[in-house]
Amino acid sequence: MPQEIVVLESLPTTANEKRDHLALTRLAEQRRSERSAAAAGPAEASTEAQTGTAGRLLALWQSTLGRTALGPHADFFDSGGHSLLGAQLVQRIEKTLGVPVRLADLFARPTPLAMAAHLDPDAAAPSAREPEEDGA
């Protein structure tokens, strides 16, 4: 199942009218980098997540996905992650931070900031905290 469907005016072709697979690959890579830049959010948000739990999680997101252009609001699954990489990420989080994490936690909180707020609510930025339930 594709992660995204993109409509093109026409498929790129080579000089002898065959499908240009290299051009399609370049288009896909360009599209991914544009999405990553959009997911990075404003510059102050990137600075906010460079330290503490969010910063450590961001580094784990980047190393697991093999992408350095991810920001603190980058969704793991929208950035190319899948359940097998998610399982690896969860293990890396447990090893690095020393806290138990379930794969379900990653599905519920797929960004570094959201996961940081879940794992370390006292250190998370106020904008990243989960809303508190009334009467609890």
PDB file of C-alpha atoms in Angstrom:
ATOM      1  CA  MET A   1       0.000   0.000   0.000  1.00  0.00           C
ATOM      2  CA  PRO A   2       1.578   3.316  -1.016  1.00  0.00           C
ATOM      3  CA  GLN A   3       2.111   5.961   1.642  1.00  0.00           C
ATOM      4  CA  GLU A   4       1.167   8.720  -0.741  1.00  0.00           C
ATOM      5  CA  ILE A   5      -0.343   9.130  -4.190  1.00  0.00           C
ATOM      6  CA  VAL A   6       0.877  11.974  -6.360  1.00  0.00           C
ATOM      7  CA  VAL A   7      -0.882  13.015  -9.554  1.00  0.00           C
ATOM      8  CA  LEU A   8       1.431  14.094 -12.377  1.00  0.00           C
ATOM      9  CA  GLU A   9       0.523  15.752 -15.679  1.00  0.00           C
ATOM     10  CA  SER A  10       2.556  13.035 -17.394  1.00  0.00           C
ATOM     11  CA  LEU A  11       5.211  10.525 -16.485  1.00  0.00           C
ATOM     12  CA  PRO A  12       8.758  11.596 -17.293  1.00  0.00           C
ATOM     13  CA  THR A  13      10.257   9.824 -20.293  1.00  0.00           C
ATOM     14  CA  THR A  14      13.717   9.302 -21.700  1.00  0.00           C
ATOM     15  CA  ALA A  15      14.823  10.454 -25.175  1.00  0.00           C
ATOM     16  CA  ASN A  16      13.526   7.190 -26.672  1.00  0.00           C
ATOM     17  CA  GLU A  17      10.072   7.554 -25.033  1.00  0.00           C
ATOM     18  CA  LYS A  18      10.570   4.995 -22.228  1.00  0.00           C
ATOM     19  CA  ARG A  19       9.612   5.737 -18.620  1.00  0.00           C
ATOM     20  CA  ASP A  20      12.429   7.601 -16.874  1.00  0.00           C
ATOM     21  CA  HIS A  21      12.671   5.779 -13.549  1.00  0.00           C
ATOM     22  CA  LEU A  22      15.589   7.945 -12.364  1.00  0.00           C
ATOM     23  CA  ALA A  23      13.520  11.096 -12.867  1.00  0.00           C
ATOM     24  CA  LEU A  24      10.665   9.493 -10.898  1.00  0.00           C
ATOM     25  CA  THR A  25      13.082   8.646  -8.090  1.00  0.00           C
ATOM     26  CA  ARG A  26      14.355  12.249  -8.028  1.00  0.00           C
ATOM     27  CA  LEU A  27      10.766  13.553  -7.901  1.00  0.00           C
ATOM     28  CA  ALA A  28       9.986  11.242  -4.975  1.00  0.00           C
ATOM     29  CA  GLU A  29      13.129  12.333  -3.093  1.00  0.00           C
ATOM     30  CA  GLN A  30      12.324  16.000  -3.718  1.00  0.00           C
ATOM     31  CA  ARG A  31       8.777  15.468  -2.432  1.00  0.00           C
ATOM     32  CA  ARG A  32      10.093  13.719   0.725  1.00  0.00           C
ATOM     33  CA  SER A  33      12.537  16.539   1.475  1.00  0.00           C
ATOM     34  CA  GLU A  34       9.738  19.109   1.047  1.00  0.00           C
ATOM     35  CA  ARG A  35       7.541  17.152   3.493  1.00  0.00           C
ATOM     36  CA  SER A  36      10.421  16.874   5.976  1.00  0.00           C
ATOM     37  CA  ALA A  37      11.029  20.605   5.825  1.00  0.00           C
ATOM     38  CA  ALA A  38       7.328  21.252   6.432  1.00  0.00           C
ATOM     39  CA  ALA A  39       7.290  18.777   9.331  1.00  0.00           C
ATOM     40  CA  ALA A  40      10.312  20.450  10.921  1.00  0.00           C
ATOM     41  CA  GLY A  41       8.148  23.392  11.906  1.00  0.00           C
ATOM     42  CA  PRO A  42       9.437  26.830  12.865  1.00  0.00           C
ATOM     43  CA  ALA A  43      13.076  27.377  13.792  1.00  0.00           C
ATOM     44  CA  GLU A  44      12.297  28.036  17.450  1.00  0.00           C
ATOM     45  CA  ALA A  45      10.615  24.638  17.720  1.00  0.00           C
ATOM     46  CA  SER A  46      13.791  23.011  16.393  1.00  0.00           C
ATOM     47  CA  THR A  47      15.859  24.849  18.995  1.00  0.00           C
ATOM     48  CA  GLU A  48      13.391  23.839  21.702  1.00  0.00           C
ATOM     49  CA  ALA A  49      13.899  20.150  20.942  1.00  0.00           C
ATOM     50  CA  GLN A  50      17.683  20.161  20.707  1.00  0.00           C
ATOM     51  CA  THR A  51      18.182  19.484  24.403  1.00  0.00           C
ATOM     52  CA  GLY A  52      16.764  17.133  27.000  1.00  0.00           C
ATOM     53  CA  THR A  53      14.473  14.216  26.309  1.00  0.00           C
ATOM     54  CA  ALA A  54      13.014  15.678  23.110  1.00  0.00           C
ATOM     55  CA  GLY A  55      16.491  16.254  21.678  1.00  0.00           C
ATOM     56  CA  ARG A  56      17.587  12.714  22.469  1.00  0.00           C
ATOM     57  CA  LEU A  57      14.403  11.332  20.929  1.00  0.00           C
ATOM     58  CA  LEU A  58      14.857  13.474  17.830  1.00  0.00           C
ATOM     59  CA  ALA A  59      18.354  12.030  17.376  1.00  0.00           C
ATOM     60  CA  LEU A  60      16.897   8.508  17.687  1.00  0.00           C
ATOM     61  CA  TRP A  61      14.183   9.327  15.106  1.00  0.00           C
ATOM     62  CA  GLN A  62      16.861  10.618  12.719  1.00  0.00           C
ATOM     63  CA  SER A  63      19.201   7.661  13.131  1.00  0.00           C
ATOM     64  CA  THR A  64      16.432   5.059  12.882  1.00  0.00           C
ATOM     65  CA  LEU A  65      14.987   6.615   9.720  1.00  0.00           C
ATOM     66  CA  GLY A  66      18.400   7.512   8.287  1.00  0.00           C
ATOM     67  CA  ARG A  67      17.288  11.120   7.760  1.00  0.00           C
ATOM     68  CA  THR A  68      18.863  14.199   9.306  1.00  0.00           C
ATOM     69  CA  ALA A  69      16.288  16.707   8.029  1.00  0.00           C
ATOM     70  CA  LEU A  70      13.668  15.811  10.630  1.00  0.00           C
ATOM     71  CA  GLY A  71      12.346  18.271  13.173  1.00  0.00           C
ATOM     72  CA  PRO A  72      10.701  17.819  16.570  1.00  0.00           C
ATOM     73  CA  HIS A  73       7.212  17.703  15.028  1.00  0.00           C
ATOM     74  CA  ALA A  74       8.117  15.102  12.373  1.00  0.00           C
ATOM     75  CA  ASP A  75       5.699  12.184  12.385  1.00  0.00           C
ATOM     76  CA  PHE A  76       7.638   8.901  12.430  1.00  0.00           C
ATOM     77  CA  PHE A  77       5.265   7.162  10.040  1.00  0.00           C
ATOM     78  CA  ASP A  78       4.838  10.099   7.652  1.00  0.00           C
ATOM     79  CA  SER A  79       8.639  10.356   7.488  1.00  0.00           C
ATOM     80  CA  GLY A  80       9.068   6.832   6.152  1.00  0.00           C
ATOM     81  CA  GLY A  81       8.799   4.746   9.312  1.00  0.00           C
ATOM     82  CA  HIS A  82       6.847   1.515   9.521  1.00  0.00           C
ATOM     83  CA  SER A  83       6.066  -1.017  12.228  1.00  0.00           C
ATOM     84  CA  LEU A  84       9.382  -2.907  11.960  1.00  0.00           C
ATOM     85  CA  LEU A  85      11.407   0.307  12.202  1.00  0.00           C
ATOM     86  CA  GLY A  86       9.048   1.363  14.978  1.00  0.00           C
ATOM     87  CA  ALA A  87       9.962  -1.759  16.954  1.00  0.00           C
ATOM     88  CA  GLN A  88      13.648  -0.904  16.504  1.00  0.00           C
ATOM     89  CA  LEU A  89      13.021   2.679  17.608  1.00  0.00           C
ATOM     90  CA  VAL A  90      11.162   1.546  20.728  1.00  0.00           C
ATOM     91  CA  GLN A  91      14.113  -0.681  21.677  1.00  0.00           C
ATOM     92  CA  ARG A  92      16.549   2.192  21.115  1.00  0.00           C
ATOM     93  CA  ILE A  93      14.430   4.508  23.263  1.00  0.00           C
ATOM     94  CA  GLU A  94      14.369   1.944  26.091  1.00  0.00           C
ATOM     95  CA  LYS A  95      18.130   1.412  25.854  1.00  0.00           C
ATOM     96  CA  THR A  96      18.976   5.135  25.638  1.00  0.00           C
ATOM     97  CA  LEU A  97      16.528   6.545  28.186  1.00  0.00           C
ATOM     98  CA  GLY A  98      16.143   3.501  30.416  1.00  0.00           C
ATOM     99  CA  VAL A  99      12.350   3.690  30.448  1.00  0.00           C
ATOM    100  CA  PRO A 100       9.871   1.079  29.225  1.00  0.00           C
ATOM    101  CA  VAL A 101       8.131   2.020  25.966  1.00  0.00           C
ATOM    102  CA  ARG A 102       5.500   0.070  24.045  1.00  0.00           C
ATOM    103  CA  LEU A 103       5.058   0.075  20.292  1.00  0.00           C
ATOM    104  CA  ALA A 104       1.511   1.321  20.970  1.00  0.00           C
ATOM    105  CA  ASP A 105       3.083   4.423  22.580  1.00  0.00           C
ATOM    106  CA  LEU A 106       4.819   5.204  19.293  1.00  0.00           C
ATOM    107  CA  PHE A 107       1.588   4.815  17.331  1.00  0.00           C
ATOM    108  CA  ALA A 108      -0.194   7.139  19.789  1.00  0.00           C
ATOM    109  CA  ARG A 109       2.673   9.675  19.977  1.00  0.00           C
ATOM    110  CA  PRO A 110       4.573   9.533  16.669  1.00  0.00           C
ATOM    111  CA  THR A 111       6.575  12.772  17.057  1.00  0.00           C
ATOM    112  CA  PRO A 112       9.650  13.347  19.232  1.00  0.00           C
ATOM    113  CA  LEU A 113       7.931  16.145  21.174  1.00  0.00           C
ATOM    114  CA  ALA A 114       4.788  14.121  21.859  1.00  0.00           C
ATOM    115  CA  MET A 115       6.827  11.090  22.967  1.00  0.00           C
ATOM    116  CA  ALA A 116       9.006  13.320  25.193  1.00  0.00           C
ATOM    117  CA  ALA A 117       5.889  14.753  26.837  1.00  0.00           C
ATOM    118  CA  HIS A 118       4.676  11.206  27.501  1.00  0.00           C
ATOM    119  CA  LEU A 119       7.981   9.868  28.838  1.00  0.00           C
ATOM    120  CA  ASP A 120       9.092  12.929  30.788  1.00  0.00           C
ATOM    121  CA  PRO A 121       6.102  15.238  31.402  1.00  0.00           C
ATOM    122  CA  ASP A 122       8.033  17.539  33.757  1.00  0.00           C
ATOM    123  CA  ALA A 123      10.725  18.293  31.158  1.00  0.00           C
ATOM    124  CA  ALA A 124       8.442  18.602  28.111  1.00  0.00           C
ATOM    125  CA  ALA A 125       7.642  21.980  26.634  1.00  0.00           C
ATOM    126  CA  PRO A 126       4.180  23.252  27.620  1.00  0.00           C
ATOM    127  CA  SER A 127       3.018  23.258  23.963  1.00  0.00           C
ATOM    128  CA  ALA A 128       3.928  19.570  23.598  1.00  0.00           C
ATOM    129  CA  ARG A 129       2.213  18.326  26.741  1.00  0.00           C
ATOM    130  CA  GLU A 130      -0.853  16.188  26.436  1.00  0.00           C
ATOM    131  CA  PRO A 131      -4.067  17.767  27.687  1.00  0.00           C
ATOM    132  CA  GLU A 132      -4.880  16.732  31.214  1.00  0.00           C
ATOM    133  CA  GLU A 133      -8.140  14.984  31.891  1.00  0.00           C
ATOM    134  CA  ASP A 134     -10.709  16.822  33.992  1.00  0.00           C
ATOM    135  CA  GLY A 135     -11.512  15.350  37.365  1.00  0.00           C
ATOM    136  CA  ALA A 136      -8.540  12.981  37.414  1.00  0.00           C
TER     137      ALA A 136
END
